[in-house]
């Protein structure tokens, strides 16, 4: 098999690491990096520390409005697919890189393989929801991480080649947790195990609204605990635009985005995790760290149902209350067996 993999954003590099390893045992993989993320600590660091093979194509599309970014990717990905003529085009998750890859391939009649298919927030104002729905609708193989995802697709009459293989992010956590034990990130930032909450925040639905950012930061001020915040470049730029200066918040330790192993270490040693990230909600659950999600809804409903995660939106009081409360999770195993990548490749071989 010749598989052309489209990557572009941080979580996709992490998801691709286990799958790429599995594909290359017996098959050919061509990696295309759209360039959606390009800072060293948003891109290269993951290829280096997770041993992801260097991309064969760097499209260097960079940042821009949705139309500009997705359109430029579409033009360039089409050229690569025509040149490489792969058996499958593989896309991950729900970013603009996902949609561009899926659309380019489908129009050229190359079967699209979607990993992390079937996720829904039922909020079409999220750019990710639009990307997911469209990608799922042009995909030939839909690898779902959970039964809920399979059911979501069934509700949309998508049933052919829909398989629950578990979550490749669980594979990644299982594989890398031991390696993360060598991380020195706590010492580097003067942190103690359970002496802080970890924060990540980058969703457009929060960062694009100054009033929501003010409400969230007000909550952070009121939480009686050090908050360690590896800040996403989108959020940094938005806060600068809004004239919000985090240096005035004494319990906030804002740091640059970290590599995956440092992130796993920060997550494992945190008392709680406050986030609007999809991947970080799941990792909190895998690592059994209570999670406070700064969103109104989540695609990862199992984490909430099993009480490992609470949804608080951007409401100051709710955030503070959740950060200060004790919640005990049932932590049911619902994200597979840690061998999702192998199940995906086996299915494609068949
Ligand atoms: C994208 C995905 C989102 C995913 C997130 C993972 C879409 C629509 N959104 O959001 O689903 O959760 O990636 O992190 O695809 N920037 C830099 N350096 C970089 C990358 C981005 O400075 O290396 C800044 C730029 O100002 C850019 C902004 O971040 O305009 C947003 O980047 P973009 O890739 O458009 O969206 P994300 O918010 O990162
Ligand atoms: N992550 C990381 N360093 C950071 C922040 C996040 O390695 O500074 C990892 C995190 O552990 C998870 C993934 O990036 O595996 C999540 O990506 P992100 O939050 O950017 O996107 P989302 O999952 O919301 O699409």
mmCIF file of C-alpha atoms and ligand atoms in Angstrom:
data_model
loop_
_atom_site.group_PDB
_atom_site.id
_atom_site.type_symbol
_atom_site.label_atom_id
_atom_site.label_comp_id
_atom_site.label_asym_id
_atom_site.label_seq_id
_atom_site.Cartn_x
_atom_site.Cartn_y
_atom_site.Cartn_z
ATOM 1 C CA UNK A 1 0.000 0.000 0.000
ATOM 2 C CA UNK A 2 1.104 3.544 -0.641
ATOM 3 C CA UNK A 3 -0.440 5.936 1.853
ATOM 4 C CA UNK A 4 -0.206 9.698 1.571
ATOM 5 C CA UNK A 5 -0.577 11.290 5.012
ATOM 6 C CA UNK A 6 -1.653 14.908 5.418
ATOM 7 C CA UNK A 7 -0.471 16.680 8.570
ATOM 8 C CA UNK A 8 -0.477 20.324 9.546
ATOM 9 C CA UNK A 9 -1.309 21.082 13.173
ATOM 10 C CA UNK A 10 0.217 20.098 16.526
ATOM 11 C CA UNK A 11 -2.299 17.413 17.566
ATOM 12 C CA UNK A 12 -1.959 15.764 14.163
ATOM 13 C CA UNK A 13 1.765 15.216 14.606
ATOM 14 C CA UNK A 14 1.066 13.478 17.923
ATOM 15 C CA UNK A 15 -1.704 11.308 16.414
ATOM 16 C CA UNK A 16 0.458 10.423 13.402
ATOM 17 C CA UNK A 17 3.426 9.160 15.426
ATOM 18 C CA UNK A 18 1.962 5.712 16.313
ATOM 19 C CA UNK A 19 0.159 5.299 12.994
ATOM 20 C CA UNK A 20 3.183 6.199 10.905
ATOM 21 C CA UNK A 21 5.283 3.699 12.850
ATOM 22 C CA UNK A 22 2.728 0.985 12.090
ATOM 23 C CA UNK A 23 2.292 1.849 8.399
ATOM 24 C CA UNK A 24 6.026 1.766 7.759
ATOM 25 C CA UNK A 25 6.425 -1.793 9.033
ATOM 26 C CA UNK A 26 5.231 -3.077 5.648
ATOM 27 C CA UNK A 27 4.009 -0.210 3.531
ATOM 28 C CA UNK A 28 5.061 3.062 1.938
ATOM 29 C CA UNK A 29 4.099 6.369 3.490
ATOM 30 C CA UNK A 30 4.508 9.818 1.969
ATOM 31 C CA UNK A 31 4.070 12.631 4.494
ATOM 32 C CA UNK A 32 2.758 16.030 3.435
ATOM 33 C CA UNK A 33 3.043 18.872 5.979
ATOM 34 C CA UNK A 34 0.729 21.708 5.022
ATOM 35 C CA UNK A 35 2.586 24.219 7.201
ATOM 36 C CA UNK A 36 -0.557 25.207 9.139
ATOM 37 C CA UNK A 37 1.618 25.163 12.265
ATOM 38 C CA UNK A 38 5.194 26.260 11.718
ATOM 39 C CA UNK A 39 6.829 27.547 14.943
ATOM 40 C CA UNK A 40 9.579 25.241 16.159
ATOM 41 C CA UNK A 41 7.634 24.346 19.324
ATOM 42 C CA UNK A 42 4.367 23.858 17.429
ATOM 43 C CA UNK A 43 5.821 21.598 14.734
ATOM 44 C CA UNK A 44 9.479 20.480 14.418
ATOM 45 C CA UNK A 45 9.831 19.565 18.089
ATOM 46 C CA UNK A 46 7.201 16.816 17.683
ATOM 47 C CA UNK A 47 8.859 15.300 14.615
ATOM 48 C CA UNK A 48 12.163 15.231 16.489
ATOM 49 C CA UNK A 49 11.092 13.838 19.850
ATOM 50 C CA UNK A 50 8.456 11.395 18.537
ATOM 51 C CA UNK A 51 10.679 10.158 15.687
ATOM 52 C CA UNK A 52 8.135 10.979 13.033
ATOM 53 C CA UNK A 53 9.825 10.710 9.637
ATOM 54 C CA UNK A 54 10.574 14.094 8.055
ATOM 55 C CA UNK A 55 7.809 15.260 5.721
ATOM 56 C CA UNK A 56 8.372 14.498 2.039
ATOM 57 C CA UNK A 57 6.526 17.694 1.128
ATOM 58 C CA UNK A 58 6.458 20.972 3.041
ATOM 59 C CA UNK A 59 3.681 23.124 1.626
ATOM 60 C CA UNK A 60 4.426 26.141 3.853
ATOM 61 C CA UNK A 61 0.865 27.446 3.680
ATOM 62 C CA UNK A 62 1.094 29.239 7.034
ATOM 63 C CA UNK A 63 -1.614 31.237 8.805
ATOM 64 C CA UNK A 64 -4.565 33.058 7.292
ATOM 65 C CA UNK A 65 -8.344 33.247 7.146
ATOM 66 C CA UNK A 66 -10.149 29.919 6.790
ATOM 67 C CA UNK A 67 -10.799 30.338 3.066
ATOM 68 C CA UNK A 68 -7.295 31.508 2.236
ATOM 69 C CA UNK A 69 -5.591 28.835 4.323
ATOM 70 C CA UNK A 70 -7.822 25.935 3.222
ATOM 71 C CA UNK A 71 -7.822 27.091 -0.409
ATOM 72 C CA UNK A 72 -4.051 27.336 -0.618
ATOM 73 C CA UNK A 73 -3.724 23.890 0.939
ATOM 74 C CA UNK A 74 -6.228 22.453 -1.538
ATOM 75 C CA UNK A 75 -4.282 23.765 -4.534
ATOM 76 C CA UNK A 76 -0.960 22.425 -3.280
ATOM 77 C CA UNK A 77 -2.231 19.070 -1.961
ATOM 78 C CA UNK A 78 -3.924 18.366 -5.288
ATOM 79 C CA UNK A 79 -0.586 18.734 -7.084
ATOM 80 C CA UNK A 80 1.118 16.319 -4.672
ATOM 81 C CA UNK A 81 -1.639 13.698 -4.940
ATOM 82 C CA UNK A 82 -1.477 13.845 -8.726
ATOM 83 C CA UNK A 83 2.266 13.374 -8.634
ATOM 84 C CA UNK A 84 2.296 10.570 -6.036
ATOM 85 C CA UNK A 85 -0.897 8.719 -7.037
ATOM 86 C CA UNK A 86 -1.290 6.982 -3.637
ATOM 87 C CA UNK A 87 -3.692 4.135 -2.802
ATOM 88 C CA UNK A 88 -5.098 6.116 0.133
ATOM 89 C CA UNK A 89 -4.995 9.638 1.519
ATOM 90 C CA UNK A 90 -4.947 9.653 5.300
ATOM 91 C CA UNK A 91 -6.227 12.616 7.313
ATOM 92 C CA UNK A 92 -6.532 13.197 11.067
ATOM 93 C CA UNK A 93 -9.033 15.029 13.211
ATOM 94 C CA UNK A 94 -10.764 18.231 12.257
ATOM 95 C CA UNK A 95 -8.432 21.036 11.230
ATOM 96 C CA UNK A 96 -8.323 22.987 7.992
ATOM 97 C CA UNK A 97 -5.487 20.658 6.903
ATOM 98 C CA UNK A 98 -7.869 17.698 7.399
ATOM 99 C CA UNK A 99 -10.574 19.206 5.226
ATOM 100 C CA UNK A 100 -8.187 20.328 2.477
ATOM 101 C CA UNK A 101 -6.598 16.862 2.291
ATOM 102 C CA UNK A 102 -9.940 15.067 2.234
ATOM 103 C CA UNK A 103 -11.441 17.336 -0.395
ATOM 104 C CA UNK A 104 -8.430 17.223 -2.708
ATOM 105 C CA UNK A 105 -8.305 13.415 -2.518
ATOM 106 C CA UNK A 106 -12.037 12.828 -2.921
ATOM 107 C CA UNK A 107 -12.145 14.953 -6.077
ATOM 108 C CA UNK A 108 -9.297 12.910 -7.526
ATOM 109 C CA UNK A 109 -11.098 9.662 -6.582
ATOM 110 C CA UNK A 110 -8.426 8.579 -4.126
ATOM 111 C CA UNK A 111 -10.058 6.893 -1.101
ATOM 112 C CA UNK A 112 -9.917 9.082 1.997
ATOM 113 C CA UNK A 113 -9.085 7.464 5.329
ATOM 114 C CA UNK A 114 -10.272 9.581 8.281
ATOM 115 C CA UNK A 115 -8.763 8.911 11.675
ATOM 116 C CA UNK A 116 -10.811 10.329 14.561
ATOM 117 C CA UNK A 117 -13.987 10.153 12.491
ATOM 118 C CA UNK A 118 -17.492 10.680 13.854
ATOM 119 C CA UNK A 119 -16.780 13.303 16.513
ATOM 120 C CA UNK A 120 -19.514 15.891 16.885
ATOM 121 C CA UNK A 121 -20.060 18.890 19.145
ATOM 122 C CA UNK A 122 -23.336 19.749 17.370
ATOM 123 C CA UNK A 123 -22.135 23.358 17.238
ATOM 124 C CA UNK A 124 -21.589 24.402 13.635
ATOM 125 C CA UNK A 125 -20.108 27.715 14.719
ATOM 126 C CA UNK A 126 -16.947 25.780 15.516
ATOM 127 C CA UNK A 127 -14.725 25.634 12.419
ATOM 128 C CA UNK A 128 -13.740 22.118 13.513
ATOM 129 C CA UNK A 129 -17.360 20.883 13.376
ATOM 130 C CA UNK A 130 -17.677 21.989 9.742
ATOM 131 C CA UNK A 131 -14.359 20.322 8.921
ATOM 132 C CA UNK A 132 -15.440 17.064 10.587
ATOM 133 C CA UNK A 133 -18.836 16.814 8.934
ATOM 134 C CA UNK A 134 -17.454 17.502 5.475
ATOM 135 C CA UNK A 135 -14.478 15.180 5.903
ATOM 136 C CA UNK A 136 -16.624 12.311 7.188
ATOM 137 C CA UNK A 137 -18.951 12.733 4.227
ATOM 138 C CA UNK A 138 -16.196 12.261 1.639
ATOM 139 C CA UNK A 139 -14.291 9.525 3.507
ATOM 140 C CA UNK A 140 -14.210 5.857 2.407
ATOM 141 C CA UNK A 141 -12.783 4.561 5.697
ATOM 142 C CA UNK A 142 -13.925 6.114 8.958
ATOM 143 C CA UNK A 143 -11.859 5.062 11.939
ATOM 144 C CA UNK A 144 -13.711 6.102 15.088
ATOM 145 C CA UNK A 145 -12.176 6.380 18.571
ATOM 146 C CA UNK A 146 -15.374 5.555 20.504
ATOM 147 C CA UNK A 147 -18.810 3.947 20.183
ATOM 148 C CA UNK A 148 -20.349 7.410 20.464
ATOM 149 C CA UNK A 149 -18.512 8.432 17.292
ATOM 150 C CA UNK A 150 -19.816 5.343 15.474
ATOM 151 C CA UNK A 151 -23.351 6.208 16.619
ATOM 152 C CA UNK A 152 -22.982 9.842 15.515
ATOM 153 C CA UNK A 153 -22.138 8.632 12.002
ATOM 154 C CA UNK A 154 -25.014 6.148 12.039
ATOM 155 C CA UNK A 155 -27.358 9.025 12.864
ATOM 156 C CA UNK A 156 -26.112 10.694 9.668
ATOM 157 C CA UNK A 157 -26.588 7.458 7.666
ATOM 158 C CA UNK A 158 -22.841 6.892 7.347
ATOM 159 C CA UNK A 159 -22.281 3.195 8.071
ATOM 160 C CA UNK A 160 -19.943 1.721 5.419
ATOM 161 C CA UNK A 161 -16.376 1.071 6.616
ATOM 162 C CA UNK A 162 -17.099 2.734 9.963
ATOM 163 C CA UNK A 163 -14.983 1.021 12.614
ATOM 164 C CA UNK A 164 -14.307 1.700 16.272
ATOM 165 C CA UNK A 165 -10.555 1.099 16.537
ATOM 166 C CA UNK A 166 -10.015 3.069 19.748
ATOM 167 C CA UNK A 167 -8.135 6.319 20.020
ATOM 168 C CA UNK A 168 -4.667 6.769 18.531
ATOM 169 C CA UNK A 169 -4.014 9.429 21.188
ATOM 170 C CA UNK A 170 -4.340 6.667 23.774
ATOM 171 C CA UNK A 171 -1.680 4.715 21.838
ATOM 172 C CA UNK A 172 0.530 7.811 21.979
ATOM 173 C CA UNK A 173 0.068 8.254 25.727
ATOM 174 C CA UNK A 174 0.704 4.556 26.432
ATOM 175 C CA UNK A 175 3.865 4.595 24.331
ATOM 176 C CA UNK A 176 5.329 7.845 25.667
ATOM 177 C CA UNK A 177 4.414 7.934 29.372
ATOM 178 C CA UNK A 178 7.594 6.099 30.365
ATOM 179 C CA UNK A 179 9.767 8.377 28.212
ATOM 180 C CA UNK A 180 8.097 11.404 29.797
ATOM 181 C CA UNK A 181 9.427 10.318 33.211
ATOM 182 C CA UNK A 182 12.831 11.705 32.126
ATOM 183 C CA UNK A 183 11.366 15.161 31.521
ATOM 184 C CA UNK A 184 12.921 17.950 33.578
ATOM 185 C CA UNK A 185 10.107 20.391 32.944
ATOM 186 C CA UNK A 186 8.978 20.588 36.590
ATOM 187 C CA UNK A 187 12.479 21.449 37.813
ATOM 188 C CA UNK A 188 12.929 23.905 34.945
ATOM 189 C CA UNK A 189 9.898 25.903 36.060
ATOM 190 C CA UNK A 190 10.300 25.401 39.813
ATOM 191 C CA UNK A 191 7.164 23.259 40.132
ATOM 192 C CA UNK A 192 6.229 20.532 42.547
ATOM 193 C CA UNK A 193 4.075 17.515 41.881
ATOM 194 C CA UNK A 194 0.403 18.448 42.538
ATOM 195 C CA UNK A 195 1.487 21.984 43.407
ATOM 196 C CA UNK A 196 -0.213 23.528 40.366
ATOM 197 C CA UNK A 197 -3.066 23.295 37.896
ATOM 198 C CA UNK A 198 -2.178 23.067 34.211
ATOM 199 C CA UNK A 199 -3.948 25.389 31.746
ATOM 200 C CA UNK A 200 -4.276 25.297 27.962
ATOM 201 C CA UNK A 201 -6.536 27.532 25.924
ATOM 202 C CA UNK A 202 -6.756 28.155 22.185
ATOM 203 C CA UNK A 203 -10.266 27.542 20.847
ATOM 204 C CA UNK A 204 -11.581 30.256 18.565
ATOM 205 C CA UNK A 205 -14.860 30.188 20.532
ATOM 206 C CA UNK A 206 -12.920 31.529 23.550
ATOM 207 C CA UNK A 207 -9.963 33.417 22.121
ATOM 208 C CA UNK A 208 -11.952 35.377 19.535
ATOM 209 C CA UNK A 209 -14.073 37.055 22.227
ATOM 210 C CA UNK A 210 -12.346 39.570 24.555
ATOM 211 C CA UNK A 211 -15.193 39.386 27.073
ATOM 212 C CA UNK A 212 -14.797 35.625 27.382
ATOM 213 C CA UNK A 213 -11.034 35.922 27.762
ATOM 214 C CA UNK A 214 -11.508 38.556 30.485
ATOM 215 C CA UNK A 215 -13.997 36.323 32.276
ATOM 216 C CA UNK A 216 -11.633 33.331 32.135
ATOM 217 C CA UNK A 217 -8.640 35.338 33.325
ATOM 218 C CA UNK A 218 -10.704 36.792 36.167
ATOM 219 C CA UNK A 219 -11.397 33.204 37.227
ATOM 220 C CA UNK A 220 -7.700 32.351 37.046
ATOM 221 C CA UNK A 221 -6.956 35.282 39.399
ATOM 222 C CA UNK A 222 -9.459 33.909 41.923
ATOM 223 C CA UNK A 223 -8.068 30.356 41.952
ATOM 224 C CA UNK A 224 -5.816 29.898 44.951
ATOM 225 C CA UNK A 225 -3.175 27.830 43.193
ATOM 226 C CA UNK A 226 -0.298 28.279 40.759
ATOM 227 C CA UNK A 227 -1.550 27.927 37.197
ATOM 228 C CA UNK A 228 1.001 26.780 34.640
ATOM 229 C CA UNK A 229 -0.009 27.860 31.160
ATOM 230 C CA UNK A 230 1.935 26.837 28.046
ATOM 231 C CA UNK A 231 0.355 29.465 25.856
ATOM 232 C CA UNK A 232 -0.756 28.723 22.296
ATOM 233 C CA UNK A 233 0.492 31.371 19.814
ATOM 234 C CA UNK A 234 -3.063 32.138 18.740
ATOM 235 C CA UNK A 235 -3.988 33.033 22.323
ATOM 236 C CA UNK A 236 -0.820 35.048 22.863
ATOM 237 C CA UNK A 237 -1.523 37.141 19.771
ATOM 238 C CA UNK A 238 -5.181 37.654 20.689
ATOM 239 C CA UNK A 239 -4.345 38.777 24.244
ATOM 240 C CA UNK A 240 -1.840 41.258 22.814
ATOM 241 C CA UNK A 241 -4.564 42.572 20.474
ATOM 242 C CA UNK A 242 -6.963 42.968 23.421
ATOM 243 C CA UNK A 243 -4.303 44.707 25.541
ATOM 244 C CA UNK A 244 -4.587 42.022 28.256
ATOM 245 C CA UNK A 245 -1.316 41.670 30.176
ATOM 246 C CA UNK A 246 -0.926 38.363 32.015
ATOM 247 C CA UNK A 247 2.163 39.600 33.861
ATOM 248 C CA UNK A 248 -0.281 41.313 36.266
ATOM 249 C CA UNK A 249 -1.661 37.970 37.466
ATOM 250 C CA UNK A 250 0.667 36.704 40.238
ATOM 251 C CA UNK A 251 -0.460 33.035 40.324
ATOM 252 C CA UNK A 252 -0.092 32.617 36.558
ATOM 253 C CA UNK A 253 3.079 31.040 35.200
ATOM 254 C CA UNK A 254 2.860 31.583 31.463
ATOM 255 C CA UNK A 255 5.389 29.559 29.492
ATOM 256 C CA UNK A 256 6.034 28.853 25.820
ATOM 257 C CA UNK A 257 4.325 25.793 24.282
ATOM 258 C CA UNK A 258 6.204 22.662 25.323
ATOM 259 C CA UNK A 259 7.066 19.403 23.552
ATOM 260 C CA UNK A 260 4.888 16.331 23.994
ATOM 261 C CA UNK A 261 7.013 14.585 26.627
ATOM 262 C CA UNK A 262 7.179 17.730 28.759
ATOM 263 C CA UNK A 263 3.440 18.123 28.269
ATOM 264 C CA UNK A 264 2.744 14.574 29.442
ATOM 265 C CA UNK A 265 4.890 15.270 32.487
ATOM 266 C CA UNK A 266 3.090 18.558 33.240
ATOM 267 C CA UNK A 267 -0.265 16.822 32.818
ATOM 268 C CA UNK A 268 0.611 13.806 34.996
ATOM 269 C CA UNK A 269 1.889 15.926 37.882
ATOM 270 C CA UNK A 270 -0.872 18.572 37.824
ATOM 271 C CA UNK A 271 -3.548 18.581 40.483
ATOM 272 C CA UNK A 272 -6.147 19.515 37.866
ATOM 273 C CA UNK A 273 -6.159 20.466 34.199
ATOM 274 C CA UNK A 274 -8.131 23.460 32.905
ATOM 275 C CA UNK A 275 -8.441 23.386 29.129
ATOM 276 C CA UNK A 276 -10.479 23.914 25.994
ATOM 277 C CA UNK A 277 -8.341 21.490 23.974
ATOM 278 C CA UNK A 278 -9.808 18.276 22.624
ATOM 279 C CA UNK A 279 -6.605 16.293 22.975
ATOM 280 C CA UNK A 280 -5.805 17.590 26.450
ATOM 281 C CA UNK A 281 -9.276 16.631 27.770
ATOM 282 C CA UNK A 282 -8.618 13.069 26.679
ATOM 283 C CA UNK A 283 -5.091 12.974 28.046
ATOM 284 C CA UNK A 284 -6.379 14.215 31.399
ATOM 285 C CA UNK A 285 -8.781 11.283 31.373
ATOM 286 C CA UNK A 286 -6.156 8.730 30.329
ATOM 287 C CA UNK A 287 -3.831 9.978 33.073
ATOM 288 C CA UNK A 288 -6.658 10.154 35.635
ATOM 289 C CA UNK A 289 -6.231 13.862 36.301
ATOM 290 C CA UNK A 290 -9.498 15.768 36.941
ATOM 291 C CA UNK A 291 -10.293 18.059 34.016
ATOM 292 C CA UNK A 292 -12.203 21.355 33.930
ATOM 293 C CA UNK A 293 -13.209 22.115 30.359
ATOM 294 C CA UNK A 294 -13.633 25.759 29.400
ATOM 295 C CA UNK A 295 -16.272 25.012 26.788
ATOM 296 C CA UNK A 296 -20.063 24.728 26.688
ATOM 297 C CA UNK A 297 -20.006 21.295 25.054
ATOM 298 C CA UNK A 298 -17.520 18.560 24.268
ATOM 299 C CA UNK A 299 -17.093 15.871 21.644
ATOM 300 C CA UNK A 300 -15.520 13.653 24.321
ATOM 301 C CA UNK A 301 -18.764 12.967 26.168
ATOM 302 C CA UNK A 302 -17.426 9.785 27.793
ATOM 303 C CA UNK A 303 -14.998 11.827 29.889
ATOM 304 C CA UNK A 304 -17.929 13.799 31.335
ATOM 305 C CA UNK A 305 -20.214 10.765 31.720
ATOM 306 C CA UNK A 306 -17.487 9.025 33.723
ATOM 307 C CA UNK A 307 -17.050 12.136 35.896
ATOM 308 C CA UNK A 308 -13.445 12.830 34.926
ATOM 309 C CA UNK A 309 -14.372 16.096 33.244
ATOM 310 C CA UNK A 310 -16.738 19.005 33.927
ATOM 311 C CA UNK A 311 -17.907 21.599 31.404
ATOM 312 C CA UNK A 312 -17.855 25.188 32.673
ATOM 313 C CA UNK A 313 -17.654 27.401 29.570
ATOM 314 C CA UNK A 314 -16.096 30.804 30.194
ATOM 315 C CA UNK A 315 -18.145 31.653 33.291
ATOM 316 C CA UNK A 316 -15.911 33.004 36.079
ATOM 317 C CA UNK A 317 -17.836 31.509 39.001
ATOM 318 C CA UNK A 318 -18.229 28.091 37.421
ATOM 319 C CA UNK A 319 -14.524 27.898 36.569
ATOM 320 C CA UNK A 320 -13.477 28.831 40.110
ATOM 321 C CA UNK A 321 -15.984 26.438 41.688
ATOM 322 C CA UNK A 322 -14.852 23.529 39.509
ATOM 323 C CA UNK A 323 -11.163 24.267 40.074
ATOM 324 C CA UNK A 324 -11.760 24.234 43.849
ATOM 325 C CA UNK A 325 -14.011 21.185 43.972
ATOM 326 C CA UNK A 326 -13.111 17.558 44.391
ATOM 327 C CA UNK A 327 -14.455 15.220 41.793
ATOM 328 C CA UNK A 328 -13.850 11.531 41.631
ATOM 329 C CA UNK A 329 -13.997 9.795 38.319
ATOM 330 C CA UNK A 330 -15.082 6.293 37.382
ATOM 331 C CA UNK A 331 -12.418 6.284 34.637
ATOM 332 C CA UNK A 332 -13.928 3.538 32.548
ATOM 333 C CA UNK A 333 -11.772 2.312 29.675
ATOM 334 C CA UNK A 334 -13.586 3.604 26.616
ATOM 335 C CA UNK A 335 -10.809 4.649 24.262
ATOM 336 C CA UNK A 336 -9.573 1.264 23.079
ATOM 337 C CA UNK A 337 -6.670 -0.992 23.973
ATOM 338 C CA UNK A 338 -3.713 1.238 23.098
ATOM 339 C CA UNK A 339 -3.225 -0.560 19.760
ATOM 340 C CA UNK A 340 -5.485 1.559 17.584
ATOM 341 C CA UNK A 341 -2.779 2.227 15.004
ATOM 342 C CA UNK A 342 -2.260 -1.500 14.436
ATOM 343 C CA UNK A 343 -6.032 -2.048 14.092
ATOM 344 C CA UNK A 344 -6.202 0.715 11.468
ATOM 345 C CA UNK A 345 -3.406 -0.721 9.333
ATOM 346 C CA UNK A 346 -4.789 -4.272 9.657
ATOM 347 C CA UNK A 347 -8.186 -3.102 8.468
ATOM 348 C CA UNK A 348 -6.721 -1.296 5.460
ATOM 349 C CA UNK A 349 -4.652 -4.379 4.575
ATOM 350 C CA UNK A 350 -7.814 -6.488 4.546
HETATM 351 C C1 LIG B 1 -5.854 24.880 14.743
HETATM 352 C C2 LIG B 1 -7.130 24.101 14.438
HETATM 353 C C3 LIG B 1 -7.763 23.636 15.736
HETATM 354 C C4 LIG B 1 -6.780 22.850 16.572
HETATM 355 C C5 LIG B 1 -5.502 23.660 16.774
HETATM 356 C C6 LIG B 1 -4.483 22.822 17.468
HETATM 357 C C7 LIG B 1 -8.380 24.847 12.449
HETATM 358 C C8 LIG B 1 -9.552 25.624 11.958
HETATM 359 N N1 LIG B 1 -8.108 24.969 13.764
HETATM 360 O O1 LIG B 1 -6.232 26.028 15.486
HETATM 361 O O2 LIG B 1 -8.858 22.782 15.440
HETATM 362 O O3 LIG B 1 -7.368 22.580 17.809
HETATM 363 O O4 LIG B 1 -4.981 24.049 15.497
HETATM 364 O O5 LIG B 1 -3.497 23.583 18.078
HETATM 365 O O6 LIG B 1 -7.726 24.180 11.681
HETATM 366 N N2 LIG B 1 0.254 30.636 14.985
HETATM 367 C C9 LIG B 1 1.572 30.923 15.184
HETATM 368 N N3 LIG B 1 2.482 29.933 14.964
HETATM 369 C C10 LIG B 1 2.153 28.694 14.561
HETATM 370 C C11 LIG B 1 0.802 28.405 14.373
HETATM 371 C C12 LIG B 1 -0.148 29.376 14.594
HETATM 372 O O7 LIG B 1 1.933 32.042 15.540
HETATM 373 O O8 LIG B 1 3.039 27.842 14.401
HETATM 374 C C13 LIG B 1 -0.749 31.690 15.280
HETATM 375 C C14 LIG B 1 -1.060 32.598 14.083
HETATM 376 O O9 LIG B 1 -1.294 33.866 14.587
HETATM 377 C C15 LIG B 1 -2.362 32.021 13.547
HETATM 378 C C16 LIG B 1 -3.038 31.537 14.814
HETATM 379 O O10 LIG B 1 -1.988 31.068 15.642
HETATM 380 O O11 LIG B 1 -3.115 32.954 12.865
HETATM 381 C C17 LIG B 1 -4.038 30.427 14.594
HETATM 382 O O12 LIG B 1 -3.446 29.320 13.916
HETATM 383 P P1 LIG B 1 -4.359 28.323 13.044
HETATM 384 O O13 LIG B 1 -3.563 27.159 12.593
HETATM 385 O O14 LIG B 1 -5.105 29.067 12.000
HETATM 386 O O15 LIG B 1 -5.455 27.839 14.062
HETATM 387 P P2 LIG B 1 -5.286 27.282 15.536
HETATM 388 O O16 LIG B 1 -5.960 28.243 16.440
HETATM 389 O O17 LIG B 1 -3.877 26.925 15.782
HETATM 390 N N1 LIG B 2 0.442 19.768 23.624
HETATM 391 C C1 LIG B 2 1.835 19.837 23.689
HETATM 392 N N2 LIG B 2 2.402 20.984 24.154
HETATM 393 C C2 LIG B 2 1.671 22.056 24.566
HETATM 394 C C3 LIG B 2 0.256 21.961 24.511
HETATM 395 C C4 LIG B 2 -0.324 20.820 24.026
HETATM 396 O O1 LIG B 2 2.526 18.878 23.335
HETATM 397 O O2 LIG B 2 2.258 23.076 24.968
HETATM 398 C C5 LIG B 2 -0.167 18.537 23.116
HETATM 399 C C6 LIG B 2 -1.164 17.887 24.045
HETATM 400 O O3 LIG B 2 -0.516 17.057 24.977
HETATM 401 C C7 LIG B 2 -2.058 17.124 23.087
HETATM 402 C C8 LIG B 2 -2.081 18.016 21.864
HETATM 403 O O4 LIG B 2 -0.933 18.864 21.968
HETATM 404 O O5 LIG B 2 -1.474 15.890 22.728
HETATM 405 C C9 LIG B 2 -3.324 18.827 21.835
HETATM 406 O O6 LIG B 2 -3.225 19.799 20.845
HETATM 407 P P1 LIG B 2 -4.049 21.154 20.890
HETATM 408 O O7 LIG B 2 -4.535 21.417 22.250
HETATM 409 O O8 LIG B 2 -3.215 22.174 20.224
HETATM 410 O O9 LIG B 2 -5.252 20.845 19.881
HETATM 411 P P2 LIG B 2 -6.651 20.068 20.002
HETATM 412 O O10 LIG B 2 -6.429 18.733 20.582
HETATM 413 O O11 LIG B 2 -7.582 20.936 20.791
HETATM 414 O O12 LIG B 2 -7.116 20.020 18.579
#
